[in-house]
Coordinates of C-alpha atoms and ligand atoms in Angstrom, one line a residue:
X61 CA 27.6 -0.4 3.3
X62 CA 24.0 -0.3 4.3
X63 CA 22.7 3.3 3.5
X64 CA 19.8 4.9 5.7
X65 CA 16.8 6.6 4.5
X66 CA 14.6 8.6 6.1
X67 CA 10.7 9.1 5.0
X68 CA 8.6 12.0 5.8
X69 CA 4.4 12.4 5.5
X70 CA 4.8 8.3 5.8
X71 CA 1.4 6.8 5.8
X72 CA 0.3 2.9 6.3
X73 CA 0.1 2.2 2.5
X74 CA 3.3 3.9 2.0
X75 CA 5.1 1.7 3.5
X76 CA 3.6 -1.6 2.4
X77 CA 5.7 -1.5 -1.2
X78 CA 9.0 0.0 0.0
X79 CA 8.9 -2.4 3.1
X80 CA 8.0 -5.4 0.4
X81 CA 11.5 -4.3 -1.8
X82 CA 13.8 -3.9 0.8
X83 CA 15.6 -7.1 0.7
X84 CA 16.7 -6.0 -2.9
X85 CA 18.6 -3.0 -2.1
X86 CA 21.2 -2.4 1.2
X87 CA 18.7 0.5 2.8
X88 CA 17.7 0.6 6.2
X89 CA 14.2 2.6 6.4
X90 CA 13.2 5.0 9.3
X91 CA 9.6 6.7 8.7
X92 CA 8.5 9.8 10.0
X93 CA 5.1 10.7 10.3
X94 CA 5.6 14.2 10.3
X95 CA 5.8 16.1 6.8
X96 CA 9.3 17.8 6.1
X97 CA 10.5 21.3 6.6
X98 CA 12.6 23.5 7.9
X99 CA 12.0 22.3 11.7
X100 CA 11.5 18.7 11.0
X101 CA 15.0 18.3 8.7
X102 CA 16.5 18.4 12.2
X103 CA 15.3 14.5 12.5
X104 CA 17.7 13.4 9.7
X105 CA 21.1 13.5 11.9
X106 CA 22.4 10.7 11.1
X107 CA 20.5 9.6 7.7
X108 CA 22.3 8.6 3.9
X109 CA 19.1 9.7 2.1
X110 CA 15.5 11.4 2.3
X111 CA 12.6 10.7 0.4
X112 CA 10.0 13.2 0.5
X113 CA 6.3 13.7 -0.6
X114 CA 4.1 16.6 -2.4
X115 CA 3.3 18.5 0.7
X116 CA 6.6 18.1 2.3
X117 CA 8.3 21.7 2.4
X118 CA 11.8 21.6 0.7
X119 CA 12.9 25.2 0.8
X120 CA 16.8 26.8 1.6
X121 CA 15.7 26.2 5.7
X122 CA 15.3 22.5 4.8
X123 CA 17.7 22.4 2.4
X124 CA 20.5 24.1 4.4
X125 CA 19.7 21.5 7.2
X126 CA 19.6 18.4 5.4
X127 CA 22.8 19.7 3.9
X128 CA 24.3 20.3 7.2
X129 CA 24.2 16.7 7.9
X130 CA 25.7 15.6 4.6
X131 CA 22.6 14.4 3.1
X132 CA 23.0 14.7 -1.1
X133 CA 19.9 13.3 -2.3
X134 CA 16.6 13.7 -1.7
X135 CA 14.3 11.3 -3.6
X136 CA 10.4 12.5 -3.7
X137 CA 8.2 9.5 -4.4
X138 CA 5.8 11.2 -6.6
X139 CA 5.7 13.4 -10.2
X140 CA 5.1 17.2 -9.1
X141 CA 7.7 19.6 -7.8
X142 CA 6.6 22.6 -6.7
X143 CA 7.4 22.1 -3.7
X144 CA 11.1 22.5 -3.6
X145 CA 13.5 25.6 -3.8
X146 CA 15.6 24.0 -6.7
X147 CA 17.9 27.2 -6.7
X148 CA 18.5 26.5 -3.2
X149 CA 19.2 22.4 -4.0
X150 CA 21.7 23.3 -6.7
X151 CA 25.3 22.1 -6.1
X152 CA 24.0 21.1 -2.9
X153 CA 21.4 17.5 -2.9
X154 CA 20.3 15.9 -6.2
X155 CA 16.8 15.6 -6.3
X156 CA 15.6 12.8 -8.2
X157 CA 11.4 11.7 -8.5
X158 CA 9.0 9.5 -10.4
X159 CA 8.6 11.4 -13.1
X160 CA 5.3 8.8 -13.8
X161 CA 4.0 6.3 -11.5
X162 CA 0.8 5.5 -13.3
X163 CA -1.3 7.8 -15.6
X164 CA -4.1 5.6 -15.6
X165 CA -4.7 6.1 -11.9
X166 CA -5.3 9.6 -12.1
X167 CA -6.8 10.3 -15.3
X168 CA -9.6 6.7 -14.4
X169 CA -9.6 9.1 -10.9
X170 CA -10.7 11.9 -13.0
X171 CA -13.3 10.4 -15.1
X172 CA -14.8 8.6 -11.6
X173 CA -15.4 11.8 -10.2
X174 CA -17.0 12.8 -12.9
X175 CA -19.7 10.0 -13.1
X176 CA -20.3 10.9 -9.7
X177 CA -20.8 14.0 -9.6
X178 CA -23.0 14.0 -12.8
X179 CA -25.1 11.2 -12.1
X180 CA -25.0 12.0 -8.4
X181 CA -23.9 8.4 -7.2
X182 CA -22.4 10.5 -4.1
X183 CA -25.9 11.1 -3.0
X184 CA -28.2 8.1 -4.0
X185 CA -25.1 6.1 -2.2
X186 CA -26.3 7.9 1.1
X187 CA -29.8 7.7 0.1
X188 CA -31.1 4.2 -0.7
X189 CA -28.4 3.4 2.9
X190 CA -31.2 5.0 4.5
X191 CA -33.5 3.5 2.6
X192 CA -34.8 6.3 0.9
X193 CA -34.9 5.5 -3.2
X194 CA -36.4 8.3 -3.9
X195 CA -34.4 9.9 -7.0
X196 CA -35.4 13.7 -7.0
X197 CA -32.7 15.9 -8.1
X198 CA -30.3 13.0 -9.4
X199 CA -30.9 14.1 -13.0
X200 CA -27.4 14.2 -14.6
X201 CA -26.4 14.8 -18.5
X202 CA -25.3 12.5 -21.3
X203 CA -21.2 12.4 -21.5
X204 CA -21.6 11.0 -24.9
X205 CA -21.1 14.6 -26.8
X206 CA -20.4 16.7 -24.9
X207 CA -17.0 18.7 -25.3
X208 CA -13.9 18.0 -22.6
X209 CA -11.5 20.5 -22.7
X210 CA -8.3 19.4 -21.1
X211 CA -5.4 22.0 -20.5
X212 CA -2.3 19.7 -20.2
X213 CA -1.6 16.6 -23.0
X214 CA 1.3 15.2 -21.3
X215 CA 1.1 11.3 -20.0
X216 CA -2.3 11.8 -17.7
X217 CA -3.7 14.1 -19.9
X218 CA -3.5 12.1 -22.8
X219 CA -4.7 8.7 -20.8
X220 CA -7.7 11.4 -20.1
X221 CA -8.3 12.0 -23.7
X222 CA -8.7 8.4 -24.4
X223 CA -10.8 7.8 -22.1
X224 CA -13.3 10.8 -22.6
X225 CA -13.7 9.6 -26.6
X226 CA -14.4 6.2 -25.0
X227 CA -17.6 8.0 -23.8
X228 CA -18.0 9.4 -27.6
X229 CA -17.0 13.0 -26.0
X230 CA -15.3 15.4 -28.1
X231 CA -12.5 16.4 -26.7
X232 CA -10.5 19.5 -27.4
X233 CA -7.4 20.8 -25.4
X234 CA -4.7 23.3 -24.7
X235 CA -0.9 22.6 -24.1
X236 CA 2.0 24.8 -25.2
X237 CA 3.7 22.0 -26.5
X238 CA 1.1 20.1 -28.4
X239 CA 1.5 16.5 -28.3
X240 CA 2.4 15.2 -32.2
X241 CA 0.5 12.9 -34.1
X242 CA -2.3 12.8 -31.0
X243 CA -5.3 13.8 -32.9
X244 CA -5.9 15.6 -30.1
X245 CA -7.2 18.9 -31.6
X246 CA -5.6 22.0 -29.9
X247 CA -7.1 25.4 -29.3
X248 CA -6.5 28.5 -27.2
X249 CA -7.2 28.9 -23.5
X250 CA -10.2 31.1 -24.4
X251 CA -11.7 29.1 -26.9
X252 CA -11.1 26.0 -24.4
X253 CA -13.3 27.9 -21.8
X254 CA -15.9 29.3 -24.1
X255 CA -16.7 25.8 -25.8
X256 CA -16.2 22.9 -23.2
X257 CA -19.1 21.3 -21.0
X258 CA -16.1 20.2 -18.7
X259 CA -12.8 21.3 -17.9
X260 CA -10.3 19.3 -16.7
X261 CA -6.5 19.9 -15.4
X262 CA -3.8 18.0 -15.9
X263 CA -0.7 20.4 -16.3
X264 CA 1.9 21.4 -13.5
X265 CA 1.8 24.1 -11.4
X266 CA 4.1 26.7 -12.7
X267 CA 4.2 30.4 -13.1
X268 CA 1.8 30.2 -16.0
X269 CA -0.6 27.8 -14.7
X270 CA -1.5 29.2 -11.3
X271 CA -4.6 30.2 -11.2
X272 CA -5.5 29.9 -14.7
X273 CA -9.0 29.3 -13.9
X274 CA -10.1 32.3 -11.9
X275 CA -12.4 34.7 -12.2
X276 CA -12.0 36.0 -15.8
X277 CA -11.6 32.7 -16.8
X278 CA -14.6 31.3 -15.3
X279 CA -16.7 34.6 -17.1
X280 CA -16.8 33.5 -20.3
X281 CA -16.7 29.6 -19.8
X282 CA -20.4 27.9 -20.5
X283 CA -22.9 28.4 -18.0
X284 CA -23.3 25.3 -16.0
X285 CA -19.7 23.9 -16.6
X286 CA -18.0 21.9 -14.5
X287 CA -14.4 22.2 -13.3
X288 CA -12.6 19.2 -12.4
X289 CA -8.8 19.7 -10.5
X290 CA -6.6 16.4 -10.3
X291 CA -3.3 18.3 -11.0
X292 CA -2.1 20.8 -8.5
X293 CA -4.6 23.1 -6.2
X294 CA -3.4 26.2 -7.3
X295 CA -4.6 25.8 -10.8
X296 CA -7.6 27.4 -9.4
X297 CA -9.0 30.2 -7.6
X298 CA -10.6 28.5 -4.8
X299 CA -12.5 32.0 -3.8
X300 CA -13.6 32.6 -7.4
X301 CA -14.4 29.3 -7.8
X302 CA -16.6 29.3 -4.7
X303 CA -18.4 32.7 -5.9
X304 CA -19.1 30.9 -9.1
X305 CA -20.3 27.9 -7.6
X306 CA -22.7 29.8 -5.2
X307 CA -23.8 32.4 -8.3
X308 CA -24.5 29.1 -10.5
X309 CA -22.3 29.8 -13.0
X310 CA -20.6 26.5 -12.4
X311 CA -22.3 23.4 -12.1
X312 CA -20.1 21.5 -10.3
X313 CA -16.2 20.8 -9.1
X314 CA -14.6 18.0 -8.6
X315 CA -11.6 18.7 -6.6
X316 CA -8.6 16.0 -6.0
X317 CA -6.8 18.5 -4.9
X318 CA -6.9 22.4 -3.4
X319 CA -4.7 25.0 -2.6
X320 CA -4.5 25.0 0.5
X321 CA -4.4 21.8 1.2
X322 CA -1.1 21.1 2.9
X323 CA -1.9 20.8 6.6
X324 CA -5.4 19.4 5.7
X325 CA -5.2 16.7 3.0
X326 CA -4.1 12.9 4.6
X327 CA -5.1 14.0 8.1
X328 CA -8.2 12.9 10.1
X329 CA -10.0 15.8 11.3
X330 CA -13.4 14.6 12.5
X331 CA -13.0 15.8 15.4
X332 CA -12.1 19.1 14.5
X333 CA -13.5 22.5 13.4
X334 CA -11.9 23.1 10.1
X335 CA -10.4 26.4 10.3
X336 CA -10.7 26.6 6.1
X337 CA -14.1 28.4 5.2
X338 CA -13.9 28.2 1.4
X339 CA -13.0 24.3 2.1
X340 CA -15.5 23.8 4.4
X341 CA -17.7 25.7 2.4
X342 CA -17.2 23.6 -1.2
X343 CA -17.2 20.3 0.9
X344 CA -20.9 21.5 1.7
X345 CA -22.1 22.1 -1.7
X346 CA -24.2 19.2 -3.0
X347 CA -22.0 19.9 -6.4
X348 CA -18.5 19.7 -5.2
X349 CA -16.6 16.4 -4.3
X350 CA -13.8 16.8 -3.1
X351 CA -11.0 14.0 -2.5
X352 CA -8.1 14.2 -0.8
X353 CA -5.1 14.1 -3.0
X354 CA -6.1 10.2 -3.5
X355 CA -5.9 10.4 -8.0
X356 CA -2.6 8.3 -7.5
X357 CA -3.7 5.5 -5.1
X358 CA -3.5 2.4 -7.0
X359 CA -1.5 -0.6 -6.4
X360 CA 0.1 -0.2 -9.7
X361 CA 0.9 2.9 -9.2
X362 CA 2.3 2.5 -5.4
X363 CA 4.2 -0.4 -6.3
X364 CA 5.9 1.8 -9.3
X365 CA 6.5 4.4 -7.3
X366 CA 9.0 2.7 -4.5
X367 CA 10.3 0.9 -7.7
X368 CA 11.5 3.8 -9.1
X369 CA 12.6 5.4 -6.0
X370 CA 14.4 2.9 -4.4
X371 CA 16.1 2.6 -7.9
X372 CA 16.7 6.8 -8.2
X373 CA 18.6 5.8 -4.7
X374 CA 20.1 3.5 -5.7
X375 CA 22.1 5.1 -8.9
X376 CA 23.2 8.1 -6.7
X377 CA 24.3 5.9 -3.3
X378 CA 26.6 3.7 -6.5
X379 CA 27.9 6.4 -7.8
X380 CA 25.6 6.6 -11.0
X381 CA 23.8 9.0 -13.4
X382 CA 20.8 10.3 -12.2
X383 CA 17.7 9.1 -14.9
X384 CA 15.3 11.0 -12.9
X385 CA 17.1 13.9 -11.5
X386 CA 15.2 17.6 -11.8
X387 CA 17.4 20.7 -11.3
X388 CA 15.8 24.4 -11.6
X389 CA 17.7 24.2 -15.2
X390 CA 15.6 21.3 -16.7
X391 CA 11.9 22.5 -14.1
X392 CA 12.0 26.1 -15.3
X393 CA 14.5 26.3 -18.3
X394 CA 14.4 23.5 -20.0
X395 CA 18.3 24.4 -20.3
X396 CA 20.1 21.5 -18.4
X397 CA 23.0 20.6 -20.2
X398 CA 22.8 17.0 -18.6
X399 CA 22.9 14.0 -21.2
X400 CA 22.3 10.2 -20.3
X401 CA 24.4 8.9 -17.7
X402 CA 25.4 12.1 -15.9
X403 CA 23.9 14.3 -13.0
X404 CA 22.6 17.9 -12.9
X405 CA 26.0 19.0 -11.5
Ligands
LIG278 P1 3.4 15.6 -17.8 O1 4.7 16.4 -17.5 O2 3.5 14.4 -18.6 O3 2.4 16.6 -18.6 C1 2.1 17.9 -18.2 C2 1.7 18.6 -19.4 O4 1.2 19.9 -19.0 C3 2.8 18.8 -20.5 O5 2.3 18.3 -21.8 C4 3.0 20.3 -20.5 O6 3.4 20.8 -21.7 C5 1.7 20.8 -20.1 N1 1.7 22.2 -19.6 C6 2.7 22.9 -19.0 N2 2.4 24.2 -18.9 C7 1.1 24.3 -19.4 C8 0.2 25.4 -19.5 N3 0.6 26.6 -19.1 N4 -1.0 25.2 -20.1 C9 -1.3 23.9 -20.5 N5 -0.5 22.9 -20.4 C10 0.7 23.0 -19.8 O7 2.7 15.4 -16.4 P2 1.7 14.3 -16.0 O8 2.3 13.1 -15.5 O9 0.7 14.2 -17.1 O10 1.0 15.0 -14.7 C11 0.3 16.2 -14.8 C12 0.1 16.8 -13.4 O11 -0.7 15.9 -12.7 C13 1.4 16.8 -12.6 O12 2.1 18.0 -12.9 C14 0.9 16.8 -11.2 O13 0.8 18.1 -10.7 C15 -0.5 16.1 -11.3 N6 -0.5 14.8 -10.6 C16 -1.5 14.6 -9.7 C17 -1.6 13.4 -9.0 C18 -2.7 13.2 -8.0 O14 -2.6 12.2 -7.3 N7 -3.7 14.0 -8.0 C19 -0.6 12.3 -9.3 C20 0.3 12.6 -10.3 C21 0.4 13.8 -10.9

């Protein structure tokens, strides 16, 4: 029987690999602009399946409703999770993701915000378009050794690494579960601060890693470091890291993503006053670039994605173990007693 799915926060490029796959699986698609919640749940009358995004919000309201019309899975096409009340999903709807789409796309994401942002191709782009060459104020720094330190060594931090030695940096990081035989060397959050030219993020947003970098952290970190965000906006402080920018302590931010980025990020608003002052404010810094949640947008990475979800869908519509499922026992536990071949519950 032909199953139908419903997408939320669907944008153009979205669509083009899950539209190109079709033919391989018996889905029927419906997209839906609008992002998930509570409210918008009420549009899935009617619908087998729901595959949601990272800004879509999957709490008990949204839960209870999608559950109301017999939905049992909900597949998000990307890696993070923190958006979803997993206590709320148990015994209810199996959520299933891409636990990795492409780690290249985001850490090569990271390191070109970097470059620009350090040798201030953001600027000279708009410059020499208005035919002004002048290059006052583009000085940048050497890469080439200079210390990264990167808190989180799992599949993007690790691409990162790589990369960053390709530039003859030394690179030194933080994880609570070192990866083995990396020859990554491993130090303590303070130590990470105090010695690194550049920070970069590439762990989850949990508990433990919301704002790690905020104002303490940012006291004893070098003067003149940058601060580079491609995991989850509430890593950081957005208000400290502001002060800091505007005091000089920092040098510069490169921001993929921000914490309040929700009802902001993948919408047009250039038309708009932007209600966000501490956004509007680092957007107007000649130090900060932000992007807007863009670290995964690769073909690769797109084409990966719908892969694996229409695949996730596929296992739970035939009856299946779930490869990719996430319960709140294996996101905050680490307890799930689920083995190959089975399902959360
Ligand atoms: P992963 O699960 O492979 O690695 C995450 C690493 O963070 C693990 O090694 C884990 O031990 C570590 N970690 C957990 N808690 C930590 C802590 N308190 N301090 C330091 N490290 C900690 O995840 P992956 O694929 O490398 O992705 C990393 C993050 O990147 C994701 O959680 C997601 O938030 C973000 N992401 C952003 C994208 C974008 O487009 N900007 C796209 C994909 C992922």
């Amino acid at each position: 029987m032909i199953k139908n799915i419903g997408f939320f926060d669907t944008k153009p490029y979205d669509k083009v690999w899950f539209d190109r796959l079709k033919d391989k699986y018996r889905f029927e698609f419906k997209y839906f602009e609008s992002k998930l919640n509570g409210d918008t749940a009420m549009m899935c009358s009617g619908l087998d399946g729901v595959v949601a995004f990272v800004n879509d919000v999957i709490d008990k309201k949204t839960i209870d409703v999608l559950n109301g019309f017999g939905i049992k899975i909900l597949a998000l096409r990307c890696a993070g999770y923190n958006n979803v009340d997993f206590k709320a999903a148990f015994d209810k709807i199996h959520v299933v993701r891409v636990p990795a789409y492409s780690p290249h796309a985001v850490a090569e994401h990271a390191m070109a915000l970097i470059l620009t942002l350090n040798r201030k191709i953001h600027r000279a782009y708009i410059r020499t378009r208005d035919f002004n060459f002048s290059i006052n104020g583009f000085t940048g720094f050497d890469l080439y050794g200079k210390t990264m330190g990167i808190i989180g060594t799992g599949k993007i931090g690790r691409v990162f690494a790589d990369i960053c030695k390709g530039f003859g940096m030394k690179v030194i990081a933080h994880d609570p579960f070192p990866a083995k035989d990396s020859g990554i060397e491993y130090v303590g959050l303070d130590e990470l601060f105090k010695q690194s030219d550049i920070i970069s993020l590439h762990a989850p947003l949990t508990r433990d890693t919301y704002h790690i970098i905020d104002r303490d952290a940012i006291g004893i970190m070098k003067d003149g470091a940058y601060i580079v965000n491609t995991s989850r906006g509430a890593l950081v402080d957005s208000e400290a890291l502001l002060e800091a920018i505007k005091d000089g302590k920092i040098g510069g931010a490169c921001l993929d993503v921000y914490e309040e980025e929700s009802d902001i990020f993948y919408e047009d608003y250039s038309n708009v006053v932007i209600k966000d002052d501490i956004l509007a404010r680092l957007i107007s810094m000649p130090n900060v670039i932000v992007t807007s949640h863009q670290a995964f947008l690769t073909d690769e990475a797109l084409k990966n994605i719908a892969e694996t979800t229409l695949e996730n869908l596929k296992e739970f519509f035939d009856g299946k173990g779930l490869t990719n499922e996430i319960c709140y026992r294996c996101a905050k536990y680490g307890n799930c007693t689920k083995k190959d071949n089975e399902r959360c519950f």
